[in-house]
């Protein structure tokens, strides 16, 4: 399940992740995707940060899947941004 916990237009989006099957539920936002936009000399830099999956039992597979998801999602976000500009 995902919950948007912070949204600042053209700056930041933080989406908390949770699963009911996790034995220990971390604090909201500890396990999250954080997308940040930064102006870099007239270009936009997208930073994606992945939350701390070590807080949950057997968190490594979730972290690995999140890294893969981030790698694919940044490509899609770039394509959408470029289409929007054009």
PDB file of N, CA and C in Angstrom:
ATOM      1  N   UNK A   1       0.842  -1.162   0.000  1.00  0.00           N
ATOM      2  CA  UNK A   1       0.000   0.000   0.000  1.00  0.00           C
ATOM      3  C   UNK A   1       0.894   1.234   0.000  1.00  0.00           C
ATOM      4  N   UNK A   2       0.515   2.238  -0.730  1.00  0.00           N
ATOM      5  CA  UNK A   2       1.271   3.484  -0.765  1.00  0.00           C
ATOM      6  C   UNK A   2       0.405   4.636  -0.268  1.00  0.00           C
ATOM      7  N   UNK A   3       1.052   5.595   0.371  1.00  0.00           N
ATOM      8  CA  UNK A   3       0.383   6.785   0.882  1.00  0.00           C
ATOM      9  C   UNK A   3       1.267   7.985   0.591  1.00  0.00           C
ATOM     10  N   UNK A   4       0.712   8.985  -0.055  1.00  0.00           N
ATOM     11  CA  UNK A   4       1.465  10.219  -0.283  1.00  0.00           C
ATOM     12  C   UNK A   4       1.508  10.967   1.044  1.00  0.00           C
ATOM     13  N   UNK A   5       2.717  11.209   1.544  1.00  0.00           N
ATOM     14  CA  UNK A   5       2.842  11.888   2.828  1.00  0.00           C
ATOM     15  C   UNK A   5       3.415  13.297   2.697  1.00  0.00           C
ATOM     16  N   UNK A   6       3.944  13.608   1.512  1.00  0.00           N
ATOM     17  CA  UNK A   6       4.399  14.973   1.264  1.00  0.00           C
ATOM     18  C   UNK A   6       4.382  15.216  -0.232  1.00  0.00           C
ATOM     19  N   UNK A   7       3.813  16.348  -0.609  1.00  0.00           N
ATOM     20  CA  UNK A   7       3.787  16.732  -2.021  1.00  0.00           C
ATOM     21  C   UNK A   7       3.968  18.234  -2.102  1.00  0.00           C
ATOM     22  N   UNK A   8       5.090  18.637  -2.663  1.00  0.00           N
ATOM     23  CA  UNK A   8       5.392  20.042  -2.854  1.00  0.00           C
ATOM     24  C   UNK A   8       5.643  20.228  -4.347  1.00  0.00           C
ATOM     25  N   UNK A   9       4.708  20.894  -5.014  1.00  0.00           N
ATOM     26  CA  UNK A   9       4.738  21.017  -6.468  1.00  0.00           C
ATOM     27  C   UNK A   9       6.089  21.504  -6.985  1.00  0.00           C
ATOM     28  N   UNK A  10       6.595  20.801  -7.981  1.00  0.00           N
ATOM     29  CA  UNK A  10       7.858  21.089  -8.657  1.00  0.00           C
ATOM     30  C   UNK A  10       9.075  21.003  -7.736  1.00  0.00           C
ATOM     31  N   UNK A  11       8.919  20.339  -6.568  1.00  0.00           N
ATOM     32  CA  UNK A  11      10.051  20.210  -5.652  1.00  0.00           C
ATOM     33  C   UNK A  11      10.209  18.799  -5.096  1.00  0.00           C
ATOM     34  N   UNK A  12       9.136  18.249  -4.521  1.00  0.00           N
ATOM     35  CA  UNK A  12       9.306  17.010  -3.775  1.00  0.00           C
ATOM     36  C   UNK A  12       8.000  16.210  -3.694  1.00  0.00           C
ATOM     37  N   UNK A  13       8.151  14.878  -3.757  1.00  0.00           N
ATOM     38  CA  UNK A  13       7.039  13.956  -3.561  1.00  0.00           C
ATOM     39  C   UNK A  13       7.562  12.794  -2.723  1.00  0.00           C
ATOM     40  N   UNK A  14       6.904  12.525  -1.602  1.00  0.00           N
ATOM     41  CA  UNK A  14       7.308  11.415  -0.736  1.00  0.00           C
ATOM     42  C   UNK A  14       6.129  10.467  -0.589  1.00  0.00           C
ATOM     43  N   UNK A  15       6.375   9.200  -0.932  1.00  0.00           N
ATOM     44  CA  UNK A  15       5.335   8.176  -0.910  1.00  0.00           C
ATOM     45  C   UNK A  15       5.755   7.076   0.053  1.00  0.00           C
ATOM     46  N   UNK A  16       4.989   6.908   1.126  1.00  0.00           N
ATOM     47  CA  UNK A  16       5.278   5.872   2.114  1.00  0.00           C
ATOM     48  C   UNK A  16       4.769   4.528   1.614  1.00  0.00           C
ATOM     49  N   UNK A  17       5.507   3.483   1.928  1.00  0.00           N
ATOM     50  CA  UNK A  17       5.138   2.116   1.562  1.00  0.00           C
ATOM     51  C   UNK A  17       4.823   1.322   2.820  1.00  0.00           C
ATOM     52  N   UNK A  18       3.847   0.425   2.717  1.00  0.00           N
ATOM     53  CA  UNK A  18       3.563  -0.478   3.831  1.00  0.00           C
ATOM     54  C   UNK A  18       2.878  -1.728   3.294  1.00  0.00           C
ATOM     55  N   UNK A  19       3.095  -2.816   3.989  1.00  0.00           N
ATOM     56  CA  UNK A  19       2.441  -4.082   3.683  1.00  0.00           C
ATOM     57  C   UNK A  19       1.893  -4.649   4.982  1.00  0.00           C
ATOM     58  N   UNK A  20       0.669  -5.135   4.954  1.00  0.00           N
ATOM     59  CA  UNK A  20       0.074  -5.679   6.178  1.00  0.00           C
ATOM     60  C   UNK A  20       0.807  -6.919   6.666  1.00  0.00           C
ATOM     61  N   UNK A  21       1.513  -7.624   5.776  1.00  0.00           N
ATOM     62  CA  UNK A  21       2.205  -8.844   6.183  1.00  0.00           C
ATOM     63  C   UNK A  21       3.551  -8.577   6.859  1.00  0.00           C
ATOM     64  N   UNK A  22       4.008  -7.312   6.884  1.00  0.00           N
ATOM     65  CA  UNK A  22       5.240  -7.004   7.605  1.00  0.00           C
ATOM     66  C   UNK A  22       4.987  -7.193   9.087  1.00  0.00           C
ATOM     67  N   UNK A  23       5.830  -7.986   9.750  1.00  0.00           N
ATOM     68  CA  UNK A  23       5.646  -8.268  11.171  1.00  0.00           C
ATOM     69  C   UNK A  23       5.754  -7.005  12.014  1.00  0.00           C
ATOM     70  N   UNK A  24       6.727  -6.196  11.712  1.00  0.00           N
ATOM     71  CA  UNK A  24       6.916  -4.932  12.421  1.00  0.00           C
ATOM     72  C   UNK A  24       6.642  -3.816  11.431  1.00  0.00           C
ATOM     73  N   UNK A  25       5.720  -2.946  11.778  1.00  0.00           N
ATOM     74  CA  UNK A  25       5.385  -1.827  10.899  1.00  0.00           C
ATOM     75  C   UNK A  25       6.264  -0.633  11.254  1.00  0.00           C
ATOM     76  N   UNK A  26       7.109  -0.196  10.315  1.00  0.00           N
ATOM     77  CA  UNK A  26       7.941   0.992  10.586  1.00  0.00           C
ATOM     78  C   UNK A  26       7.076   2.244  10.680  1.00  0.00           C
ATOM     79  N   UNK A  27       7.660   3.303  11.189  1.00  0.00           N
ATOM     80  CA  UNK A  27       6.964   4.587  11.242  1.00  0.00           C
ATOM     81  C   UNK A  27       6.678   5.058   9.821  1.00  0.00           C
ATOM     82  N   UNK A  28       5.538   5.716   9.643  1.00  0.00           N
ATOM     83  CA  UNK A  28       5.185   6.203   8.312  1.00  0.00           C
ATOM     84  C   UNK A  28       6.289   7.112   7.777  1.00  0.00           C
ATOM     85  N   UNK A  29       6.771   6.786   6.587  1.00  0.00           N
ATOM     86  CA  UNK A  29       7.804   7.577   5.944  1.00  0.00           C
ATOM     87  C   UNK A  29       9.197   6.996   6.070  1.00  0.00           C
ATOM     88  N   UNK A  30       9.397   6.044   6.996  1.00  0.00           N
ATOM     89  CA  UNK A  30      10.716   5.418   7.112  1.00  0.00           C
ATOM     90  C   UNK A  30      11.016   4.531   5.907  1.00  0.00           C
ATOM     91  N   UNK A  31       9.993   3.863   5.405  1.00  0.00           N
ATOM     92  CA  UNK A  31      10.119   3.056   4.194  1.00  0.00           C
ATOM     93  C   UNK A  31       9.298   3.783   3.135  1.00  0.00           C
ATOM     94  N   UNK A  32       9.991   4.488   2.253  1.00  0.00           N
ATOM     95  CA  UNK A  32       9.292   5.364   1.318  1.00  0.00           C
ATOM     96  C   UNK A  32      10.141   5.595   0.069  1.00  0.00           C
ATOM     97  N   UNK A  33       9.479   6.112  -0.952  1.00  0.00           N
ATOM     98  CA  UNK A  33      10.163   6.633  -2.131  1.00  0.00           C
ATOM     99  C   UNK A  33      10.110   8.155  -2.006  1.00  0.00           C
ATOM    100  N   UNK A  34      11.251   8.783  -2.203  1.00  0.00           N
ATOM    101  CA  UNK A  34      11.314  10.235  -2.166  1.00  0.00           C
ATOM    102  C   UNK A  34      11.817  10.717  -3.518  1.00  0.00           C
ATOM    103  N   UNK A  35      10.998  11.504  -4.197  1.00  0.00           N
ATOM    104  CA  UNK A  35      11.354  12.090  -5.482  1.00  0.00           C
ATOM    105  C   UNK A  35      11.596  13.576  -5.238  1.00  0.00           C
ATOM    106  N   UNK A  36      12.765  14.061  -5.649  1.00  0.00           N
ATOM    107  CA  UNK A  36      13.080  15.470  -5.479  1.00  0.00           C
ATOM    108  C   UNK A  36      13.546  16.054  -6.808  1.00  0.00           C
ATOM    109  N   UNK A  37      13.079  17.252  -7.097  1.00  0.00           N
ATOM    110  CA  UNK A  37      13.504  17.978  -8.297  1.00  0.00           C
ATOM    111  C   UNK A  37      14.402  19.123  -7.862  1.00  0.00           C
ATOM    112  N   UNK A  38      15.483  19.312  -8.609  1.00  0.00           N
ATOM    113  CA  UNK A  38      16.437  20.370  -8.292  1.00  0.00           C
ATOM    114  C   UNK A  38      16.830  21.084  -9.582  1.00  0.00           C
ATOM    115  N   UNK A  39      16.799  22.417  -9.537  1.00  0.00           N
ATOM    116  CA  UNK A  39      17.241  23.201 -10.688  1.00  0.00           C
ATOM    117  C   UNK A  39      18.761  23.169 -10.724  1.00  0.00           C
ATOM    118  N   UNK A  40      19.298  22.760 -11.846  1.00  0.00           N
ATOM    119  CA  UNK A  40      20.742  22.633 -11.990  1.00  0.00           C
ATOM    120  C   UNK A  40      21.167  23.368 -13.257  1.00  0.00           C
ATOM    121  N   UNK A  41      21.479  24.644 -13.105  1.00  0.00           N
ATOM    122  CA  UNK A  41      21.943  25.472 -14.224  1.00  0.00           C
ATOM    123  C   UNK A  41      20.966  25.436 -15.403  1.00  0.00           C
ATOM    124  N   UNK A  42      19.689  25.626 -15.126  1.00  0.00           N
ATOM    125  CA  UNK A  42      18.687  25.656 -16.178  1.00  0.00           C
ATOM    126  C   UNK A  42      18.137  24.300 -16.576  1.00  0.00           C
ATOM    127  N   UNK A  43      18.669  23.241 -16.025  1.00  0.00           N
ATOM    128  CA  UNK A  43      18.161  21.889 -16.259  1.00  0.00           C
ATOM    129  C   UNK A  43      17.530  21.390 -14.967  1.00  0.00           C
ATOM    130  N   UNK A  44      16.740  20.356 -15.073  1.00  0.00           N
ATOM    131  CA  UNK A  44      16.111  19.790 -13.890  1.00  0.00           C
ATOM    132  C   UNK A  44      16.748  18.450 -13.572  1.00  0.00           C
ATOM    133  N   UNK A  45      17.188  18.309 -12.326  1.00  0.00           N
ATOM    134  CA  UNK A  45      17.778  17.068 -11.835  1.00  0.00           C
ATOM    135  C   UNK A  45      16.738  16.343 -10.987  1.00  0.00           C
ATOM    136  N   UNK A  46      16.477  15.081 -11.297  1.00  0.00           N
ATOM    137  CA  UNK A  46      15.561  14.255 -10.522  1.00  0.00           C
ATOM    138  C   UNK A  46      16.388  13.350  -9.617  1.00  0.00           C
ATOM    139  N   UNK A  47      16.114  13.435  -8.321  1.00  0.00           N
ATOM    140  CA  UNK A  47      16.753  12.549  -7.347  1.00  0.00           C
ATOM    141  C   UNK A  47      15.689  11.605  -6.809  1.00  0.00           C
ATOM    142  N   UNK A  48      16.030  10.326  -6.747  1.00  0.00           N
ATOM    143  CA  UNK A  48      15.117   9.334  -6.178  1.00  0.00           C
ATOM    144  C   UNK A  48      15.840   8.667  -5.014  1.00  0.00           C
ATOM    145  N   UNK A  49      15.224   8.739  -3.842  1.00  0.00           N
ATOM    146  CA  UNK A  49      15.786   8.095  -2.657  1.00  0.00           C
ATOM    147  C   UNK A  49      14.823   6.999  -2.201  1.00  0.00           C
ATOM    148  N   UNK A  50      15.409   5.899  -1.765  1.00  0.00           N
ATOM    149  CA  UNK A  50      14.622   4.750  -1.321  1.00  0.00           C
ATOM    150  C   UNK A  50      14.768   4.630   0.182  1.00  0.00           C
ATOM    151  N   UNK A  51      13.658   4.367   0.853  1.00  0.00           N
ATOM    152  CA  UNK A  51      13.643   4.282   2.304  1.00  0.00           C
ATOM    153  C   UNK A  51      14.450   3.121   2.868  1.00  0.00           C
ATOM    154  N   UNK A  52      14.422   2.991   4.171  1.00  0.00           N
ATOM    155  CA  UNK A  52      15.238   2.044   4.917  1.00  0.00           C
ATOM    156  C   UNK A  52      14.522   0.703   5.095  1.00  0.00           C
ATOM    157  N   UNK A  53      14.742  -0.204   4.157  1.00  0.00           N
ATOM    158  CA  UNK A  53      14.100  -1.514   4.222  1.00  0.00           C
ATOM    159  C   UNK A  53      14.741  -2.436   5.256  1.00  0.00           C
ATOM    160  N   UNK A  54      15.835  -2.003   5.876  1.00  0.00           N
ATOM    161  CA  UNK A  54      16.428  -2.820   6.943  1.00  0.00           C
ATOM    162  C   UNK A  54      15.548  -2.814   8.187  1.00  0.00           C
ATOM    163  N   UNK A  55      14.561  -1.927   8.226  1.00  0.00           N
ATOM    164  CA  UNK A  55      13.649  -1.852   9.371  1.00  0.00           C
ATOM    165  C   UNK A  55      12.645  -2.988   9.390  1.00  0.00           C
ATOM    166  N   UNK A  56      12.517  -3.716   8.271  1.00  0.00           N
ATOM    167  CA  UNK A  56      11.563  -4.819   8.216  1.00  0.00           C
ATOM    168  C   UNK A  56      12.301  -6.135   8.047  1.00  0.00           C
ATOM    169  N   UNK A  57      11.686  -7.191   8.525  1.00  0.00           N
ATOM    170  CA  UNK A  57      12.279  -8.518   8.406  1.00  0.00           C
ATOM    171  C   UNK A  57      12.374  -8.901   6.932  1.00  0.00           C
ATOM    172  N   UNK A  58      13.514  -9.439   6.525  1.00  0.00           N
ATOM    173  CA  UNK A  58      13.748  -9.843   5.132  1.00  0.00           C
ATOM    174  C   UNK A  58      13.511  -8.684   4.169  1.00  0.00           C
ATOM    175  N   UNK A  59      14.034  -7.515   4.512  1.00  0.00           N
ATOM    176  CA  UNK A  59      13.810  -6.318   3.716  1.00  0.00           C
ATOM    177  C   UNK A  59      14.628  -6.235   2.435  1.00  0.00           C
ATOM    178  N   UNK A  60      15.690  -7.029   2.312  1.00  0.00           N
ATOM    179  CA  UNK A  60      16.572  -6.926   1.143  1.00  0.00           C
ATOM    180  C   UNK A  60      15.845  -7.144  -0.182  1.00  0.00           C
ATOM    181  N   UNK A  61      14.982  -8.182  -0.300  1.00  0.00           N
ATOM    182  CA  UNK A  61      14.267  -8.343  -1.581  1.00  0.00           C
ATOM    183  C   UNK A  61      13.370  -7.138  -1.921  1.00  0.00           C
ATOM    184  N   UNK A  62      12.772  -6.525  -0.906  1.00  0.00           N
ATOM    185  CA  UNK A  62      11.950  -5.332  -1.141  1.00  0.00           C
ATOM    186  C   UNK A  62      12.826  -4.173  -1.617  1.00  0.00           C
ATOM    187  N   UNK A  63      13.988  -4.033  -0.995  1.00  0.00           N
ATOM    188  CA  UNK A  63      14.919  -2.978  -1.399  1.00  0.00           C
ATOM    189  C   UNK A  63      15.381  -3.204  -2.839  1.00  0.00           C
ATOM    190  N   UNK A  64      15.773  -4.435  -3.149  1.00  0.00           N
ATOM    191  CA  UNK A  64      16.237  -4.749  -4.504  1.00  0.00           C
ATOM    192  C   UNK A  64      15.158  -4.438  -5.543  1.00  0.00           C
ATOM    193  N   UNK A  65      13.910  -4.804  -5.236  1.00  0.00           N
ATOM    194  CA  UNK A  65      12.795  -4.523  -6.150  1.00  0.00           C
ATOM    195  C   UNK A  65      12.582  -3.014  -6.286  1.00  0.00           C
ATOM    196  N   UNK A  66      12.794  -2.289  -5.207  1.00  0.00           N
ATOM    197  CA  UNK A  66      12.626  -0.842  -5.240  1.00  0.00           C
ATOM    198  C   UNK A  66      13.700  -0.170  -6.086  1.00  0.00           C
ATOM    199  N   UNK A  67      14.918  -0.673  -6.012  1.00  0.00           N
ATOM    200  CA  UNK A  67      16.001  -0.138  -6.850  1.00  0.00           C
ATOM    201  C   UNK A  67      15.662  -0.359  -8.323  1.00  0.00           C
ATOM    202  N   UNK A  68      15.175  -1.542  -8.640  1.00  0.00           N
ATOM    203  CA  UNK A  68      14.776  -1.840 -10.026  1.00  0.00           C
ATOM    204  C   UNK A  68      13.627  -0.942 -10.464  1.00  0.00           C
ATOM    205  N   UNK A  69      12.639  -0.761  -9.578  1.00  0.00           N
ATOM    206  CA  UNK A  69      11.505   0.103  -9.873  1.00  0.00           C
ATOM    207  C   UNK A  69      11.974   1.539 -10.125  1.00  0.00           C
ATOM    208  N   UNK A  70      12.882   2.043  -9.287  1.00  0.00           N
ATOM    209  CA  UNK A  70      13.386   3.413  -9.436  1.00  0.00           C
ATOM    210  C   UNK A  70      14.117   3.588 -10.766  1.00  0.00           C
ATOM    211  N   UNK A  71      14.891   2.588 -11.148  1.00  0.00           N
ATOM    212  CA  UNK A  71      15.638   2.669 -12.414  1.00  0.00           C
ATOM    213  C   UNK A  71      14.686   2.758 -13.602  1.00  0.00           C
ATOM    214  N   UNK A  72      13.607   2.002 -13.565  1.00  0.00           N
ATOM    215  CA  UNK A  72      12.630   2.036 -14.660  1.00  0.00           C
ATOM    216  C   UNK A  72      11.775   3.300 -14.595  1.00  0.00           C
ATOM    217  N   UNK A  73      11.362   3.682 -13.397  1.00  0.00           N
ATOM    218  CA  UNK A  73      10.468   4.837 -13.274  1.00  0.00           C
ATOM    219  C   UNK A  73      11.149   6.129 -13.696  1.00  0.00           C
ATOM    220  N   UNK A  74      12.461   6.259 -13.443  1.00  0.00           N
ATOM    221  CA  UNK A  74      13.121   7.499 -13.850  1.00  0.00           C
ATOM    222  C   UNK A  74      13.137   7.651 -15.364  1.00  0.00           C
ATOM    223  N   UNK A  75      13.189   6.536 -16.089  1.00  0.00           N
ATOM    224  CA  UNK A  75      13.125   6.595 -17.553  1.00  0.00           C
ATOM    225  C   UNK A  75      11.756   7.098 -18.013  1.00  0.00           C
ATOM    226  N   UNK A  76      10.709   6.580 -17.387  1.00  0.00           N
ATOM    227  CA  UNK A  76       9.345   6.973 -17.743  1.00  0.00           C
ATOM    228  C   UNK A  76       9.110   8.440 -17.386  1.00  0.00           C
ATOM    229  N   UNK A  77       9.572   8.849 -16.214  1.00  0.00           N
ATOM    230  CA  UNK A  77       9.402  10.243 -15.791  1.00  0.00           C
ATOM    231  C   UNK A  77      10.123  11.172 -16.761  1.00  0.00           C
ATOM    232  N   UNK A  78      11.315  10.811 -17.190  1.00  0.00           N
ATOM    233  CA  UNK A  78      12.074  11.623 -18.152  1.00  0.00           C
ATOM    234  C   UNK A  78      11.315  11.741 -19.477  1.00  0.00           C
ATOM    235  N   UNK A  79      10.801  10.621 -19.979  1.00  0.00           N
ATOM    236  CA  UNK A  79      10.037  10.657 -21.235  1.00  0.00           C
ATOM    237  C   UNK A  79       8.815  11.549 -21.110  1.00  0.00           C
ATOM    238  N   UNK A  80       8.082  11.426 -20.015  1.00  0.00           N
ATOM    239  CA  UNK A  80       6.887  12.246 -19.814  1.00  0.00           C
ATOM    240  C   UNK A  80       7.246  13.718 -19.717  1.00  0.00           C
ATOM    241  N   UNK A  81       8.326  14.034 -19.016  1.00  0.00           N
ATOM    242  CA  UNK A  81       8.746  15.437 -18.884  1.00  0.00           C
ATOM    243  C   UNK A  81       9.143  16.020 -20.233  1.00  0.00           C
ATOM    244  N   UNK A  82       9.848  15.235 -21.029  1.00  0.00           N
ATOM    245  CA  UNK A  82      10.280  15.724 -22.345  1.00  0.00           C
ATOM    246  C   UNK A  82       9.098  15.892 -23.289  1.00  0.00           C
ATOM    247  N   UNK A  83       8.112  15.027 -23.219  1.00  0.00           N
ATOM    248  CA  UNK A  83       6.914  15.172 -24.049  1.00  0.00           C
ATOM    249  C   UNK A  83       6.134  16.420 -23.637  1.00  0.00           C
ATOM    250  N   UNK A  84       6.092  16.682 -22.343  1.00  0.00           N
ATOM    251  CA  UNK A  84       5.363  17.836 -21.827  1.00  0.00           C
ATOM    252  C   UNK A  84       6.021  19.139 -22.275  1.00  0.00           C
ATOM    253  N   UNK A  85       7.351  19.155 -22.353  1.00  0.00           N
ATOM    254  CA  UNK A  85       8.080  20.352 -22.785  1.00  0.00           C
ATOM    255  C   UNK A  85       7.875  20.626 -24.274  1.00  0.00           C
ATOM    256  N   UNK A  86       7.821  19.541 -25.056  1.00  0.00           N
ATOM    257  CA  UNK A  86       7.790  19.669 -26.497  1.00  0.00           C
ATOM    258  C   UNK A  86       6.485  20.117 -27.008  1.00  0.00           C
TER     259      UNK A  86
END
